[in-house]
């Protein structure tokens, strides 16, 4: 079981299955939502994700059909969900345990912060790949 939580601990989750490959997203929306150079994310099947503290969870539709879920108390981003998918996009900064996944690539490098340099050998893509 892999677990995670928000900064204040009011929202917690457990993952019963596999966490997908790690992707680093450099899109402007992720950078703004996380106040960071990029967001590290991975896919998790809906049926493997078990959340507690839902009363403290709030959401924001950042683009049509995609909601970002975060703790209404501390603001920690937990996951995002696109309409019609059977998985969620886990925000890896909320993990308390090792996801036992590998880094795959960087996406949306066309929107990368000008002040950040990618210094690893992962594949880079200008958009979503």
Phi, psi and omega in degrees: 000133177251133183239163178202170181197169175275176182300318183273349177085004180283333177249126180226158176210161173229145179243120183273343183243206184277142170265130183294180178300149182275130178237137177256114184261125182255013181296155182300323181296314178295318180299317180292315183297327184256355184050048184213169181295329179196170177241128176267125187224164174205151179279143175225131178299138181308314185288349178266353186257119183238114188254140170235153182086026182305332181294341179261001182270133176234167181220162178218128178276098186281337173209159184306122178083004179232122177249143174254129183252135185212160178287128181286345179275305186253346178088000181301130173287133181250307180200170173234156181217127175263140177304139174081008178256160178253018178219163174245167180253101184284134175274108191293341175296343180271358181289143172257344183236168176291126181286350181056042179236167178247151174290135182253306185193180173248134177239161181056038177292345175295341179248014182302146176300133183296336184269002182246136176247132176279122184238041174225179187259019178287154177298146178238136181232141182290339180221203179284129179235000000 
